[in-house]
Coordinates of C-alpha atoms and ligand atoms in Angstrom, one line a residue:
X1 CA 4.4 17.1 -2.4
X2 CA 5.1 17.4 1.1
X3 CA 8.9 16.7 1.4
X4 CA 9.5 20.7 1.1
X5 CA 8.0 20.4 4.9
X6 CA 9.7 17.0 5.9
X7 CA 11.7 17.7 8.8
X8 CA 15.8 16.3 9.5
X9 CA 16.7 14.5 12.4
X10 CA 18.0 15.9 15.8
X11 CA 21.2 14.3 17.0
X12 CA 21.8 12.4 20.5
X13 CA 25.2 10.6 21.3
X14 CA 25.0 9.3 17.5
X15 CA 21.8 8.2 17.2
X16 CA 19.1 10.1 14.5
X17 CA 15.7 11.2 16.4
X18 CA 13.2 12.3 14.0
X19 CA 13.4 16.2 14.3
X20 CA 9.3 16.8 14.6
X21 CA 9.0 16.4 17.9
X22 CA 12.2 15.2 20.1
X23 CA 15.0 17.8 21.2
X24 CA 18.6 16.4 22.2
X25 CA 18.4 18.1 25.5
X26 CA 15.1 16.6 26.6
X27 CA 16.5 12.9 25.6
X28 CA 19.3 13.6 27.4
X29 CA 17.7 14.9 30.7
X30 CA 15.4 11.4 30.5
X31 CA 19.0 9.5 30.5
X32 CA 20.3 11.5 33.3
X33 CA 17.4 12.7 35.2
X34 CA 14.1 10.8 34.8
X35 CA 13.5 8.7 37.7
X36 CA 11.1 5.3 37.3
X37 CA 9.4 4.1 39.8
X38 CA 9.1 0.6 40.8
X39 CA 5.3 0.7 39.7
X40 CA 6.5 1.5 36.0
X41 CA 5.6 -0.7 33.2
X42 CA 8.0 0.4 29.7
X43 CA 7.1 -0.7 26.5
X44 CA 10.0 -0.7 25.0
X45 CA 10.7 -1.3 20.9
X46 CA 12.5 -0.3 18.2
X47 CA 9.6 1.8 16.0
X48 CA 7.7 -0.5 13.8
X49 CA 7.8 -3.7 15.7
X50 CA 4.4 -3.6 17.2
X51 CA 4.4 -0.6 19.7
X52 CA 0.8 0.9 19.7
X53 CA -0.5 -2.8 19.7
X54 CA 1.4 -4.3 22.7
X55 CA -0.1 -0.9 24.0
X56 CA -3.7 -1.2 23.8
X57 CA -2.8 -4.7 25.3
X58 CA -1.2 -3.2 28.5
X59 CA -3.9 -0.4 28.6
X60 CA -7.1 -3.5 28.3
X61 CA -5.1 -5.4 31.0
X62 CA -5.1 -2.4 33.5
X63 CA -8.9 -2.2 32.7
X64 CA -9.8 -5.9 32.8
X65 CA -10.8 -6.0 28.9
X66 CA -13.3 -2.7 29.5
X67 CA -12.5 -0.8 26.5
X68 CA -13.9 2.8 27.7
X69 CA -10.2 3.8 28.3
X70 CA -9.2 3.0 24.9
X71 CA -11.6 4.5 23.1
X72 CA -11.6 7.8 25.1
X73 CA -7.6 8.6 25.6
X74 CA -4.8 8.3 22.6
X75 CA -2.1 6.1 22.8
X76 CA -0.2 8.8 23.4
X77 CA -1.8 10.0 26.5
X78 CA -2.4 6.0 27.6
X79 CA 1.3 5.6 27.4
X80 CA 3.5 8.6 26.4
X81 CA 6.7 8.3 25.4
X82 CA 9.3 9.3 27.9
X83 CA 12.0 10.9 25.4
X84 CA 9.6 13.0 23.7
X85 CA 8.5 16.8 25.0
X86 CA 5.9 15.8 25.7
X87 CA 5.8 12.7 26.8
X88 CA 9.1 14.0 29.5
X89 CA 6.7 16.5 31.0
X90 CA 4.1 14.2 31.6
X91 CA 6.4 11.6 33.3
X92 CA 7.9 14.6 35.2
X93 CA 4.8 15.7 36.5
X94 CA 2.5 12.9 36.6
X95 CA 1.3 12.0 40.5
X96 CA -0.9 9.2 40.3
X97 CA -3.0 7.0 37.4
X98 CA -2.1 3.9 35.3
X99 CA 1.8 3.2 35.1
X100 CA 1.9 2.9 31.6
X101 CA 5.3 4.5 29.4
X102 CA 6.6 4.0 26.5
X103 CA 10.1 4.5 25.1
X104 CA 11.9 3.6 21.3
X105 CA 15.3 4.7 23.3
X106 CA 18.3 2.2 22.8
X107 CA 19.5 1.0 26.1
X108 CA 22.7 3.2 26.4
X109 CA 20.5 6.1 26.4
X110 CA 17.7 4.5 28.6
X111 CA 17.2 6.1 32.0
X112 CA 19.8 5.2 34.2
X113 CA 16.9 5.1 37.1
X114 CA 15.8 1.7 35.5
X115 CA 18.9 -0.2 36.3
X116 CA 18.3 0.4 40.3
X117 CA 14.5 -0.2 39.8
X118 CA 12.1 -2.6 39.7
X119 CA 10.1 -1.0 37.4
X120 CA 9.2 -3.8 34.5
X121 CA 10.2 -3.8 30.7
X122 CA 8.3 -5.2 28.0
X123 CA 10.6 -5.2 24.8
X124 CA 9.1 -6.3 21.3
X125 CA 11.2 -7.5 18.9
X126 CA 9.6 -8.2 15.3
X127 CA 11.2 -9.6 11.9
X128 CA 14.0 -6.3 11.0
X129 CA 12.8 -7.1 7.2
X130 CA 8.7 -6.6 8.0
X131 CA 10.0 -3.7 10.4
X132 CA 12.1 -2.2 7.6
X133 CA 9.2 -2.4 5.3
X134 CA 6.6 -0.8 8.0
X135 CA 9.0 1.8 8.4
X136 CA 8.9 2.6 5.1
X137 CA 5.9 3.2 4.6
X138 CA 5.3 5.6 8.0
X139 CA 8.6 7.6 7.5
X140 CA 7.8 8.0 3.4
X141 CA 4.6 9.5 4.1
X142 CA 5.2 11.4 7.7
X143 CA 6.9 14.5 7.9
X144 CA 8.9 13.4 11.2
X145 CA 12.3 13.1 9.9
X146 CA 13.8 12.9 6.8
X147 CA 11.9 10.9 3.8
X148 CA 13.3 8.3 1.7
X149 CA 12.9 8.5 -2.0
X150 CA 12.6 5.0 -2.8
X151 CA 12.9 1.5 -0.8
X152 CA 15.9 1.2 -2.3
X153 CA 17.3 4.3 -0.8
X154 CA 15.6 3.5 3.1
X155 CA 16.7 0.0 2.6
X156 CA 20.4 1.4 2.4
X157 CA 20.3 3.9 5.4
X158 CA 18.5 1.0 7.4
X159 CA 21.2 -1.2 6.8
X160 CA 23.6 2.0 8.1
X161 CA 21.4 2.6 10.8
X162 CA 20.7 6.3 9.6
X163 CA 17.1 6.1 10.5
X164 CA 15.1 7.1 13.2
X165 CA 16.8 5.7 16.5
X166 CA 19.4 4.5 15.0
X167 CA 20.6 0.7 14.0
X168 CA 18.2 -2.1 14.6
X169 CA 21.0 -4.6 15.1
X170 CA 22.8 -2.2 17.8
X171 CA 19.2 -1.4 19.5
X172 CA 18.0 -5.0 19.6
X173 CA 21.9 -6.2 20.7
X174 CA 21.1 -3.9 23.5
X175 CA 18.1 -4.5 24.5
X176 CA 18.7 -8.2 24.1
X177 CA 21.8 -7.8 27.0
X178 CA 19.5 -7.8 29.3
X179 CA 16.6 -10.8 28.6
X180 CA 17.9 -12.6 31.6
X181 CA 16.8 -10.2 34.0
X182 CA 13.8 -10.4 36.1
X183 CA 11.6 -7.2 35.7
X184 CA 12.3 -7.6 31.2
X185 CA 10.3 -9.8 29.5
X186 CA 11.1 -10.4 25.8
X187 CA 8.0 -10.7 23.6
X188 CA 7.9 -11.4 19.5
X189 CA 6.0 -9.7 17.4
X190 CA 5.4 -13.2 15.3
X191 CA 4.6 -14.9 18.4
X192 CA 2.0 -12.5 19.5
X193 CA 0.7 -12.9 15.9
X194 CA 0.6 -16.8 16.3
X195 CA -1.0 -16.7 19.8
X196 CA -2.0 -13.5 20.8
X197 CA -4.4 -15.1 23.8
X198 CA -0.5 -17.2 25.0
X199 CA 0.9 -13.7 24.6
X200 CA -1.6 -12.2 26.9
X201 CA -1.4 -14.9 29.3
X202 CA 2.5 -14.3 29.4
X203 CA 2.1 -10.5 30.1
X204 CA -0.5 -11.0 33.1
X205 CA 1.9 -13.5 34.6
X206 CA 5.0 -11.1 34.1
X207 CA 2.9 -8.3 35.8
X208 CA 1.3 -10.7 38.2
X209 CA -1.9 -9.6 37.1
X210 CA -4.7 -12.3 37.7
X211 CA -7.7 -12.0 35.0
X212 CA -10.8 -13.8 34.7
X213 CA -10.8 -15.9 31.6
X214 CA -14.0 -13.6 30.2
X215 CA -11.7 -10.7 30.9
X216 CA -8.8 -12.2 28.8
X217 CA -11.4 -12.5 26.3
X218 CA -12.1 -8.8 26.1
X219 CA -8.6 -8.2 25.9
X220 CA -8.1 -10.3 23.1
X221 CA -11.2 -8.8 21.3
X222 CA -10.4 -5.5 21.7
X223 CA -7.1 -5.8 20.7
X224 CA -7.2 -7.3 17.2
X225 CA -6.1 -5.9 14.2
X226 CA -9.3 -5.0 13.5
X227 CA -10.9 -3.4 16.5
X228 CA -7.3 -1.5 16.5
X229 CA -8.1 -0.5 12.9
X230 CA -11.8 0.9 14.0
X231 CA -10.7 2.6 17.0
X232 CA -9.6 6.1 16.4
X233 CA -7.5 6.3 19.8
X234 CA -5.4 3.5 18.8
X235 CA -4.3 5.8 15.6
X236 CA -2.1 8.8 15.9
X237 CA -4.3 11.7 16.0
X238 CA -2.9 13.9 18.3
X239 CA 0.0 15.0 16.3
X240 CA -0.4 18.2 13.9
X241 CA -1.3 17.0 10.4
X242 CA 1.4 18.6 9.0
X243 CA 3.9 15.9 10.6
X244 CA 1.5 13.2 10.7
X245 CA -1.6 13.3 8.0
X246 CA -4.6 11.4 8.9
X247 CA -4.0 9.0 5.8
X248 CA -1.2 7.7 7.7
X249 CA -2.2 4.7 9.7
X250 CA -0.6 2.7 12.3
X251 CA -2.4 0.1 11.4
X252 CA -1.6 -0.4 8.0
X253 CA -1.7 -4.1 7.5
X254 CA -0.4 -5.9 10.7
X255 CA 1.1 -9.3 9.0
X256 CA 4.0 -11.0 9.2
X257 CA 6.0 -11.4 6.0
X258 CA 5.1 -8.4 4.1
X259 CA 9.0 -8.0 3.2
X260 CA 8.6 -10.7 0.8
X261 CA 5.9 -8.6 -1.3
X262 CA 8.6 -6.2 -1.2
X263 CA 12.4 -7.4 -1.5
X264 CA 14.3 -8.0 -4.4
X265 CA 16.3 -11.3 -4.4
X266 CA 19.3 -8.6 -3.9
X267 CA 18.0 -6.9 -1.0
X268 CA 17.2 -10.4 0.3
X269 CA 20.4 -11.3 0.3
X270 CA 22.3 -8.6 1.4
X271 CA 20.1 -7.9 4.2
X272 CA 21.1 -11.1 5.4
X273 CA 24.7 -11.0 4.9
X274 CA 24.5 -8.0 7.5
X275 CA 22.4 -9.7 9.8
X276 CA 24.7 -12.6 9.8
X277 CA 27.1 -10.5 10.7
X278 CA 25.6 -7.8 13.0
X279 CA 23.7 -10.5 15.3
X280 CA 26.8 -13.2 15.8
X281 CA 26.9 -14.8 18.9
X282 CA 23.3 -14.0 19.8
X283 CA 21.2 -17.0 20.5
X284 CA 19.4 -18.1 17.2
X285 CA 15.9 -18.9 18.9
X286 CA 15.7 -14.9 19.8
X287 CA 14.7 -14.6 16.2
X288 CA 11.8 -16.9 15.7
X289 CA 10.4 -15.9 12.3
X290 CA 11.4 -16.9 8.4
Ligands
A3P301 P1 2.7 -2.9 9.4 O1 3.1 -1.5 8.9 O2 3.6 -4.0 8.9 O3 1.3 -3.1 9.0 P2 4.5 0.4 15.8 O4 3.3 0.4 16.7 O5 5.7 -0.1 16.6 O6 4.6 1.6 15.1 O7 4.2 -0.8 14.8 C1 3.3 -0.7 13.8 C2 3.1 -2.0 13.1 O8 2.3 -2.9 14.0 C3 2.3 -1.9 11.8 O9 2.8 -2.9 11.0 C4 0.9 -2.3 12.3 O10 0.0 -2.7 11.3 C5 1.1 -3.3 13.3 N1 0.0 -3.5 14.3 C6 -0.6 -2.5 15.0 N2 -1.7 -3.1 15.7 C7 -1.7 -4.4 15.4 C8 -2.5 -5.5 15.9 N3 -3.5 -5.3 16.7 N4 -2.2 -6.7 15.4 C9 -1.2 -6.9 14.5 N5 -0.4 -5.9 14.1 C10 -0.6 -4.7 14.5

Protein backbone atom coordinates (compact mmCIF):
# COMPACT_ATOMS: atom_id res chain seq x y z
CA UNK A 1 0.00 0.00 0.00
CA UNK A 2 1.40 3.05 -0.97
CA UNK A 3 4.22 2.22 -3.38
CA UNK A 4 1.50 2.56 -6.44
CA UNK A 5 2.11 6.53 -5.48
CA UNK A 6 5.95 6.27 -4.67
CA UNK A 7 7.51 8.57 -6.80
CA UNK A 8 11.25 7.84 -9.05
CA UNK A 9 14.07 9.92 -8.83
CA UNK A 10 14.97 13.08 -11.07
CA UNK A 11 18.37 12.94 -12.50
CA UNK A 12 21.27 15.68 -12.09
CA UNK A 13 24.85 15.18 -13.56
CA UNK A 14 24.51 11.37 -12.29
CA UNK A 15 23.33 11.79 -9.15
CA UNK A 16 19.48 10.35 -8.03
CA UNK A 17 17.28 13.26 -6.30
CA UNK A 18 14.16 11.96 -4.89
CA UNK A 19 11.53 12.96 -7.57
CA UNK A 20 8.79 14.50 -4.90
CA UNK A 21 9.93 17.68 -4.71
CA UNK A 22 13.44 18.55 -6.52
CA UNK A 23 13.55 19.37 -10.42
CA UNK A 24 17.04 19.03 -12.39
CA UNK A 25 16.79 22.49 -13.55
CA UNK A 26 16.33 24.18 -10.16
CA UNK A 27 19.53 22.05 -8.84
CA UNK A 28 21.26 23.08 -11.47
CA UNK A 29 20.49 26.94 -11.42
CA UNK A 30 21.63 26.69 -7.39
CA UNK A 31 25.14 25.26 -8.88
CA UNK A 32 25.40 27.99 -11.41
CA UNK A 33 23.34 30.81 -10.14
CA UNK A 34 22.70 30.92 -6.34
CA UNK A 35 24.89 33.41 -4.78
CA UNK A 36 25.79 33.04 -0.77
CA UNK A 37 26.53 35.55 1.13
CA UNK A 38 29.26 35.85 3.50
CA UNK A 39 26.56 35.92 6.42
CA UNK A 40 25.53 32.29 5.32
CA UNK A 41 25.67 29.45 7.66
CA UNK A 42 25.10 25.77 5.39
CA UNK A 43 24.35 22.72 7.06
CA UNK A 44 25.50 20.50 4.91
CA UNK A 45 25.06 16.38 5.13
CA UNK A 46 24.43 13.54 3.37
CA UNK A 47 20.45 12.72 4.35
CA UNK A 48 20.32 10.69 7.56
CA UNK A 49 23.35 11.83 9.36
CA UNK A 50 21.75 14.20 11.77
CA UNK A 51 20.38 17.09 9.62
CA UNK A 52 17.14 18.40 11.41
CA UNK A 53 19.15 17.98 14.72
CA UNK A 54 22.39 20.00 14.03
CA UNK A 55 19.40 22.33 12.90
CA UNK A 56 17.41 23.05 15.81
CA UNK A 57 21.07 23.55 17.29
CA UNK A 58 21.96 26.41 14.81
CA UNK A 59 18.38 27.82 15.04
CA UNK A 60 18.59 27.78 19.46
CA UNK A 61 22.10 29.43 18.98
CA UNK A 62 20.68 32.39 16.82
CA UNK A 63 18.12 32.69 19.63
CA UNK A 64 20.28 32.28 22.70
CA UNK A 65 18.49 28.89 23.83
CA UNK A 66 14.79 30.80 23.60
CA UNK A 67 12.90 28.10 22.00
CA UNK A 68 9.72 30.35 20.65
CA UNK A 69 11.44 30.08 17.18
CA UNK A 70 11.53 26.48 17.18
CA UNK A 71 8.34 25.82 18.16
CA UNK A 72 6.60 28.30 15.95
CA UNK A 73 8.49 27.88 12.33
CA UNK A 74 9.37 24.21 10.60
CA UNK A 75 12.71 23.21 9.98
CA UNK A 76 11.99 23.82 6.67
CA UNK A 77 11.17 27.41 6.89
CA UNK A 78 14.16 27.80 9.89
CA UNK A 79 16.56 26.47 7.28
CA UNK A 80 15.30 25.52 3.82
CA UNK A 81 17.09 23.64 1.67
CA UNK A 82 18.66 25.55 -1.18
CA UNK A 83 18.28 22.76 -4.05
CA UNK A 84 14.76 22.20 -3.41
CA UNK A 85 11.78 24.44 -5.17
CA UNK A 86 11.22 25.70 -2.57
CA UNK A 87 13.77 26.15 -0.59
CA UNK A 88 15.67 27.97 -4.20
CA UNK A 89 12.85 30.55 -4.13
CA UNK A 90 13.28 31.41 -0.74
CA UNK A 91 17.10 31.84 -0.93
CA UNK A 92 16.43 33.79 -4.17
CA UNK A 93 14.22 36.14 -2.59
CA UNK A 94 14.97 36.28 0.96
CA UNK A 95 16.19 40.10 2.04
CA UNK A 96 16.91 39.91 5.55
CA UNK A 97 16.29 37.39 8.84
CA UNK A 98 18.48 34.44 10.32
CA UNK A 99 21.20 33.08 7.86
CA UNK A 100 20.34 29.74 8.27
CA UNK A 101 20.39 26.99 4.80
CA UNK A 102 20.51 23.83 4.40
CA UNK A 103 21.79 21.66 1.54
CA UNK A 104 22.27 17.45 1.06
CA UNK A 105 24.11 18.57 -2.44
CA UNK A 106 27.50 16.74 -3.05
CA UNK A 107 30.20 19.29 -3.44
CA UNK A 108 30.60 19.15 -7.38
CA UNK A 109 27.14 20.32 -7.46
CA UNK A 110 27.42 22.80 -4.50
CA UNK A 111 27.04 26.51 -5.49
CA UNK A 112 29.96 27.73 -7.05
CA UNK A 113 29.36 31.21 -5.01
CA UNK A 114 30.65 29.24 -1.85
CA UNK A 115 34.15 28.78 -3.05
CA UNK A 116 34.66 32.80 -3.35
CA UNK A 117 32.72 33.27 0.04
CA UNK A 118 33.07 33.41 3.40
CA UNK A 119 29.88 32.09 4.05
CA UNK A 120 30.52 29.03 6.73
CA UNK A 121 29.84 25.17 6.29
CA UNK A 122 28.82 22.96 8.93
CA UNK A 123 29.12 19.24 7.45
CA UNK A 124 27.89 16.14 9.62
CA UNK A 125 29.26 13.06 8.95
CA UNK A 126 27.61 9.98 10.90
CA UNK A 127 28.48 6.05 10.89
CA UNK A 128 27.36 5.15 6.73
CA UNK A 129 26.00 1.69 8.46
CA UNK A 130 23.42 3.75 11.16
CA UNK A 131 22.91 6.22 8.08
CA UNK A 132 22.06 3.27 5.73
CA UNK A 133 19.73 1.97 8.32
CA UNK A 134 17.98 5.52 9.02
CA UNK A 135 17.63 5.76 5.51
CA UNK A 136 15.84 2.81 5.32
CA UNK A 137 13.40 3.28 7.27
CA UNK A 138 12.42 7.13 5.89
CA UNK A 139 12.84 6.18 2.14
CA UNK A 140 10.61 2.63 2.84
CA UNK A 141 7.83 4.47 4.24
CA UNK A 142 8.05 8.06 2.26
CA UNK A 143 6.75 8.43 -1.03
CA UNK A 144 9.85 10.79 -2.13
CA UNK A 145 11.66 8.53 -4.41
CA UNK A 146 11.72 5.19 -5.17
CA UNK A 147 11.03 2.44 -2.24
CA UNK A 148 13.07 -0.40 -1.37
CA UNK A 149 11.44 -3.80 -0.90
CA UNK A 150 13.62 -5.19 1.64
CA UNK A 151 17.05 -4.07 3.55
CA UNK A 152 18.55 -6.32 1.57
CA UNK A 153 17.53 -4.72 -1.60
CA UNK A 154 18.43 -0.78 -0.19
CA UNK A 155 21.53 -2.25 1.31
CA UNK A 156 22.55 -3.12 -2.41
CA UNK A 157 21.67 0.20 -4.14
CA UNK A 158 23.39 1.99 -1.12
CA UNK A 159 26.46 0.27 -1.74
CA UNK A 160 25.89 1.46 -5.67
CA UNK A 161 25.08 4.69 -4.62
CA UNK A 162 21.59 4.56 -6.38
CA UNK A 163 19.89 6.36 -3.59
CA UNK A 164 18.91 9.65 -2.97
CA UNK A 165 22.00 12.00 -3.64
CA UNK A 166 23.93 9.55 -4.70
CA UNK A 167 27.09 7.55 -3.10
CA UNK A 168 27.91 8.18 0.52
CA UNK A 169 31.54 7.40 -0.04
CA UNK A 170 31.78 9.92 -3.16
CA UNK A 171 29.61 12.66 -1.07
CA UNK A 172 31.57 12.36 2.06
CA UNK A 173 35.17 12.04 -0.21
CA UNK A 174 33.89 15.40 -1.31
CA UNK A 175 32.96 17.08 1.26
CA UNK A 176 35.83 15.82 3.25
CA UNK A 177 38.36 17.68 0.41
CA UNK A 178 37.83 20.47 1.94
CA UNK A 179 38.06 20.04 6.11
CA UNK A 180 41.15 22.15 6.07
CA UNK A 181 39.57 25.19 5.12
CA UNK A 182 38.63 27.91 7.42
CA UNK A 183 34.80 28.82 7.01
CA UNK A 184 34.10 24.34 7.14
CA UNK A 185 33.93 22.83 10.25
CA UNK A 186 33.61 19.05 10.34
CA UNK A 187 31.23 17.71 13.03
CA UNK A 188 30.34 13.75 13.91
CA UNK A 189 27.23 12.70 14.45
CA UNK A 190 28.81 10.12 17.36
CA UNK A 191 30.60 12.98 18.79
CA UNK A 192 27.64 15.15 19.12
CA UNK A 193 25.97 12.07 20.66
CA UNK A 194 28.97 11.68 23.23
CA UNK A 195 29.13 15.41 24.09
CA UNK A 196 26.49 17.28 22.67
CA UNK A 197 27.27 20.49 25.31
CA UNK A 198 31.50 20.08 23.61
CA UNK A 199 29.62 20.05 20.27
CA UNK A 200 27.80 23.16 21.09
CA UNK A 201 30.75 24.85 22.37
CA UNK A 202 32.62 24.01 19.00
CA UNK A 203 29.83 25.48 16.89
CA UNK A 204 29.64 28.97 18.86
CA UNK A 205 33.40 29.21 18.60
CA UNK A 206 33.25 28.33 14.68
CA UNK A 207 30.56 31.06 14.36
CA UNK A 208 32.18 33.33 16.96
CA UNK A 209 29.12 33.40 18.78
CA UNK A 210 29.65 34.18 22.49
CA UNK A 211 26.82 32.49 24.85
CA UNK A 212 26.15 32.68 28.37
CA UNK A 213 26.71 29.36 30.01
CA UNK A 214 22.65 29.41 31.05
CA UNK A 215 22.10 30.00 27.40
CA UNK A 216 24.24 26.99 26.34
CA UNK A 217 22.10 25.22 28.76
CA UNK A 218 18.83 25.99 26.87
CA UNK A 219 20.47 25.01 23.83
CA UNK A 220 21.33 21.82 25.03
CA UNK A 221 17.82 21.25 26.59
CA UNK A 222 15.96 22.09 23.80
CA UNK A 223 17.81 20.14 21.56
CA UNK A 224 17.67 16.65 22.96
CA UNK A 225 16.27 13.78 21.46
CA UNK A 226 13.54 14.15 23.41
CA UNK A 227 12.38 17.73 23.32
CA UNK A 228 13.14 17.20 19.36
CA UNK A 229 10.66 14.24 19.61
CA UNK A 230 7.85 16.50 21.41
CA UNK A 231 8.20 19.42 19.25
CA UNK A 232 6.11 19.26 16.20
CA UNK A 233 8.32 21.87 14.19
CA UNK A 234 11.28 19.78 14.50
CA UNK A 235 9.23 16.98 12.43
CA UNK A 236 8.36 17.24 8.78
CA UNK A 237 4.99 18.49 8.58
CA UNK A 238 4.98 20.80 5.93
CA UNK A 239 5.16 18.30 3.13
CA UNK A 240 1.79 16.79 1.65
CA UNK A 241 0.98 13.57 3.34
CA UNK A 242 0.93 11.76 0.37
CA UNK A 243 4.94 12.05 0.09
CA UNK A 244 5.55 12.24 3.65
CA UNK A 245 2.73 10.58 6.21
CA UNK A 246 2.70 11.92 9.57
CA UNK A 247 3.71 8.35 10.97
CA UNK A 248 6.96 9.08 9.51
CA UNK A 249 9.34 10.59 12.04
CA UNK A 250 12.57 12.21 11.92
CA UNK A 251 13.07 11.34 15.00
CA UNK A 252 12.80 7.80 14.98
CA UNK A 253 15.35 6.58 17.49
CA UNK A 254 18.51 8.88 17.45
CA UNK A 255 21.32 6.20 18.56
CA UNK A 256 24.34 5.29 17.44
CA UNK A 257 24.73 1.63 16.49
CA UNK A 258 21.35 0.69 15.37
CA UNK A 259 23.00 -1.17 12.27
CA UNK A 260 24.03 -3.89 14.53
CA UNK A 261 20.17 -4.67 15.34
CA UNK A 262 20.07 -4.78 11.71
CA UNK A 263 23.01 -6.40 9.69
CA UNK A 264 23.64 -9.79 8.88
CA UNK A 265 27.25 -10.92 9.43
CA UNK A 266 27.18 -10.80 5.45
CA UNK A 267 26.14 -7.40 5.01
CA UNK A 268 28.69 -6.62 7.82
CA UNK A 269 31.20 -7.68 5.95
CA UNK A 270 30.72 -6.64 2.64
CA UNK A 271 29.88 -3.25 3.69
CA UNK A 272 33.18 -3.07 4.89
CA UNK A 273 35.10 -4.52 2.15
CA UNK A 274 33.61 -1.44 0.12
CA UNK A 275 34.39 1.03 2.65
CA UNK A 276 37.90 -0.18 2.73
CA UNK A 277 38.06 0.42 -0.47
CA UNK A 278 35.99 3.52 -1.32
CA UNK A 279 37.61 5.67 1.66
CA UNK A 280 41.54 4.71 0.98
CA UNK A 281 43.84 7.25 1.75
CA UNK A 282 41.42 9.31 3.81
CA UNK A 283 42.60 9.92 7.35
CA UNK A 284 41.28 7.12 9.69
CA UNK A 285 40.42 9.45 12.68
CA UNK A 286 37.62 11.16 10.25
CA UNK A 287 35.59 8.10 11.11
CA UNK A 288 35.43 7.98 14.84
CA UNK A 289 32.73 5.38 15.56
CA UNK A 290 32.78 1.24 15.71
P1 LIG B 1 17.61 7.42 13.22
O1 LIG B 1 16.74 7.16 12.04
O2 LIG B 1 18.79 6.49 13.29
O3 LIG B 1 16.86 7.47 14.51
P2 LIG B 1 18.44 13.66 9.24
O4 LIG B 1 17.98 14.81 10.05
O5 LIG B 1 19.72 13.91 8.53
O6 LIG B 1 17.35 13.15 8.36
O7 LIG B 1 18.82 12.49 10.27
C1 LIG B 1 17.84 11.82 10.99
C2 LIG B 1 18.50 11.02 12.09
O8 LIG B 1 18.93 11.92 13.14
C3 LIG B 1 17.52 10.05 12.73
O9 LIG B 1 18.28 8.87 13.04
C4 LIG B 1 17.09 10.82 13.97
O10 LIG B 1 16.57 10.01 15.00
C5 LIG B 1 18.38 11.49 14.37
N1 LIG B 1 18.13 12.64 15.26
C6 LIG B 1 17.28 13.67 15.07
N2 LIG B 1 17.30 14.51 16.13
C7 LIG B 1 18.20 14.00 17.02
C8 LIG B 1 18.66 14.41 18.31
N3 LIG B 1 18.23 15.52 18.89
N4 LIG B 1 19.57 13.63 18.92
C9 LIG B 1 20.02 12.50 18.34
N5 LIG B 1 19.63 12.06 17.12
C10 LIG B 1 18.73 12.82 16.46
Amino acid sequence: QGSAMAQDYVWCQGIPFPAGGFNPEIIKAAHEKLVLKDEDIITVTYPKSGTHWLIEVLSLIHTKGDPKWIRSVTILDRSPWLESKRGFKFTVERKEGPPLITSHLPIQLFPKSFFTSKAKVIYVIRNPKDVLISGYYFWRFTNLAKKPESLQQYFEWFLQGHVPYGSWFEHVRGWMSMREKENVLILSYEQMKKDPRNMIEKICWFLGKVLEPGELDLVLENSSFQAMKENKMSNIIDVPEELVPASVKITRKGITGDWKNHFTPAQTQAFEETFREKMAGLPPELFSWD
